[in-house]
C-alpha positions as a Python dict, from the first residue, in 0.01 Angstrom:
ca = {
    (1, 'M'): (0, 0, 0),
    (2, 'L'): (-157, 114, -325),
    (3, 'D'): (-357, -159, -496),
    (4, 'L'): (-503, -84, -836),
    (5, 'A'): (-787, -284, -983),
    (6, 'S'): (-680, -172, -1332),
    (7, 'P'): (-465, 92, -1504),
    (8, 'T'): (-772, 315, -1516),
    (9, 'D'): (-874, 260, -1152),
    (10, 'P'): (-1086, 569, -1070),
    (11, 'G'): (-969, 596, -709),
    (12, 'F'): (-603, 590, -809),
    (13, 'V'): (-651, 835, -1095),
    (14, 'R'): (-830, 1073, -857),
    (15, 'L'): (-537, 1043, -611),
    (16, 'L'): (-286, 1099, -891),
    (17, 'L'): (-462, 1405, -1034),
    (18, 'H'): (-551, 1568, -702),
    (19, 'S'): (-200, 1521, -566),
    (20, 'Y'): (-44, 1664, -882),
    (21, 'E'): (-264, 1972, -875),
    (22, 'R'): (-210, 2016, -499),
    (23, 'F'): (170, 2014, -524),
    (24, 'V'): (243, 2141, -874),
    (25, 'G'): (-43, 2389, -891),
    (26, 'T'): (-176, 2302, -1236),
    (27, 'P'): (-392, 2018, -1365),
    (28, 'L'): (-219, 1718, -1522),
    (29, 'A'): (-530, 1609, -1710),
    (30, 'G'): (-901, 1654, -1688),
    (31, 'G'): (-1226, 1557, -1840),
    (32, 'E'): (-1449, 1257, -1837),
    (33, 'N'): (-1195, 1030, -2008),
    (34, 'A'): (-883, 1139, -1815),
    (35, 'A'): (-809, 790, -1679),
    (36, 'A'): (-813, 625, -2021),
    (37, 'W'): (-625, 915, -2183),
    (38, 'L'): (-350, 910, -1919),
    (39, 'Y'): (-300, 536, -1960),
    (40, 'E'): (-348, 488, -2334),
    (41, 'D'): (-278, 814, -2514),
    (42, 'A'): (-82, 1061, -2301),
    (43, 'P'): (226, 1181, -2493),
    (44, 'F'): (435, 1163, -2176),
    (45, 'G'): (561, 885, -1953),
    (46, 'L'): (374, 855, -1624),
    (47, 'L'): (488, 631, -1338),
    (48, 'A'): (395, 582, -974),
    (49, 'H'): (533, 377, -689),
    (50, 'D'): (410, 304, -338),
    (51, 'A'): (554, 444, -14),
    (52, 'D'): (733, 127, 101),
    (53, 'P'): (1097, 174, 209),
    (54, 'D'): (1195, -15, -110),
    (55, 'P'): (906, 105, -328),
    (56, 'R'): (737, -95, -602),
    (57, 'F'): (581, 48, -914),
    (58, 'V'): (203, 47, -899),
    (59, 'Y'): (137, 233, -1224),
    (60, 'A'): (301, 289, -1562),
    (61, 'N'): (116, 429, -1860),
    (62, 'R'): (168, 294, -2212),
    (63, 'T'): (432, 556, -2295),
    (64, 'A'): (638, 460, -1989),
    (65, 'Q'): (590, 91, -2065),
    (66, 'G'): (728, 152, -2413),
    (67, 'C'): (1032, 340, -2281),
    (68, 'F'): (1114, 79, -2018),
    (69, 'E'): (1006, -219, -2233),
    (70, 'Y'): (787, -377, -1965),
    (71, 'G'): (418, -460, -1997),
    (72, 'W'): (168, -370, -1724),
    (73, 'T'): (198, -702, -1539),
    (74, 'E'): (579, -695, -1539),
    (75, 'F'): (600, -327, -1449),
    (76, 'T'): (360, -325, -1156),
    (77, 'G'): (533, -486, -862),
    (78, 'L'): (883, -414, -997),
    (79, 'R'): (1106, -238, -744),
    (80, 'S'): (1136, 118, -868),
    (81, 'R'): (1508, 128, -786),
    (82, 'L'): (1556, -120, -1072),
    (83, 'S'): (1467, 155, -1319),
    (84, 'A'): (1816, 300, -1264),
    (85, 'E'): (2150, 123, -1261),
    (86, 'P'): (2339, 83, -932),
    (87, 'D'): (2581, 369, -1012),
    (88, 'R'): (2280, 602, -1060),
    (89, 'Q'): (2104, 519, -732),
    (90, 'A'): (2250, 813, -536),
    (91, 'D'): (2111, 1058, -794),
    (92, 'R'): (1772, 885, -791),
    (93, 'N'): (1762, 874, -411),
    (94, 'R'): (1833, 1250, -391),
    (95, 'L'): (1532, 1314, -613),
    (96, 'L'): (1307, 1088, -403),
    (97, 'A'): (1421, 1256, -80),
    (98, 'D'): (1370, 1604, -226),
    (99, 'V'): (1016, 1514, -331),
    (100, 'E'): (938, 1354, 5),
    (101, 'S'): (1053, 1670, 184),
    (102, 'N'): (918, 1938, -49),
    (103, 'G'): (611, 1772, -201),
    (104, 'F'): (739, 1787, -557),
    (105, 'S'): (1039, 1859, -777),
    (106, 'T'): (1068, 1970, -1140),
    (107, 'G'): (1340, 1978, -1403),
    (108, 'Y'): (1509, 1648, -1315),
    (109, 'R'): (1709, 1458, -1576),
    (110, 'G'): (1815, 1102, -1502),
    (111, 'L'): (1964, 804, -1679),
    (112, 'R'): (1738, 499, -1678),
    (113, 'I'): (1760, 144, -1804),
    (114, 'A'): (1509, -57, -2004),
    (115, 'K'): (1440, -428, -1974),
    (116, 'S'): (1674, -491, -2272),
    (117, 'R'): (1951, -300, -2086),
    (118, 'R'): (1915, -7, -2328),
    (119, 'R'): (1997, 318, -2149),
    (120, 'F'): (1796, 635, -2195),
    (121, 'W'): (1755, 974, -2032),
    (122, 'I'): (1425, 1086, -1886),
    (123, 'E'): (1412, 1463, -1909),
    (124, 'D'): (1216, 1754, -1765),
    (125, 'V'): (1077, 1518, -1501),
    (126, 'T'): (822, 1642, -1253),
    (127, 'M'): (782, 1416, -951),
    (128, 'W'): (533, 1463, -669),
    (129, 'N'): (404, 1296, -355),
    (130, 'L'): (79, 1103, -367),
    (131, 'V'): (-118, 1210, -60),
    (132, 'D'): (-452, 1053, 28),
    (133, 'D'): (-760, 1226, 173),
    (134, 'A'): (-632, 1162, 527),
    (135, 'G'): (-310, 1351, 448),
    (136, 'S'): (-86, 1043, 443),
    (137, 'R'): (185, 1005, 181),
    (138, 'V'): (103, 679, 5),
    (139, 'G'): (354, 700, -279),
    (140, 'Q'): (515, 918, -539),
    (141, 'A'): (449, 972, -908),
    (142, 'A'): (652, 1114, -1194),
    (143, 'V'): (580, 1246, -1539),
    (144, 'F'): (848, 1280, -1808),
    (145, 'P'): (757, 1462, -2130),
    (146, 'R'): (1089, 1391, -2304),
    (147, 'W'): (1324, 1098, -2326),
    (148, 'T'): (1646, 1055, -2521),
    (149, 'D'): (1847, 747, -2606),
    (150, 'A'): (2174, 751, -2410),
    (151, 'T'): (2365, 763, -2737),
    (152, 'G'): (2216, 1109, -2792),
    (153, 'A'): (1960, 1016, -3058),
    (154, 'P'): (1609, 1140, -2976),
    (155, 'A'): (1396, 850, -2860),
    (156, 'G'): (1071, 1033, -2803),
    (157, 'R'): (913, 1367, -2740),
    (158, 'A'): (575, 1482, -2634),
    (159, 'E'): (365, 1641, -2904),
    (160, 'A'): (290, 1992, -2782),
    (161, 'E'): (-44, 2006, -2958),
    (162, 'R'): (-182, 1688, -2797),
    (163, 'T'): (-399, 1755, -2498),
    (164, 'C'): (-638, 1557, -2288),
    (165, 'P'): (-1000, 1590, -2398),
}
């Protein structure tokens, strides 16, 4: 199980970044302050869950927390299946299985639900396996650069000019 000491836990951030680059082929972030930037300032939602059969979130950056309306303490430990409504579980499970089999997947769009029951779309999602130094899959992570309120009104969008220092 993944246990984080804090949202900027260096071991977890290393796992997150190395796994992303391994599977996707490009860096997600870099630099001395990558951990703080990913958590506090990244203009995209970033989530991770463990590899349990019914996985729990172990990480959610501030952007994801805002979208889902959960703080760090509420988010971490929450079953990741609860991020989608029951009628959307088959779609979510297909994505998880695809990532488990292929290492990563890009271009996903899925309907999600916030704590307040507000529905929103996560768009252009890239999801990848988190693989430790021993080669074991210890979880999965996802980044979503765009999200849209389910009514069709834009809820948020990454700023193209913002980059990690």
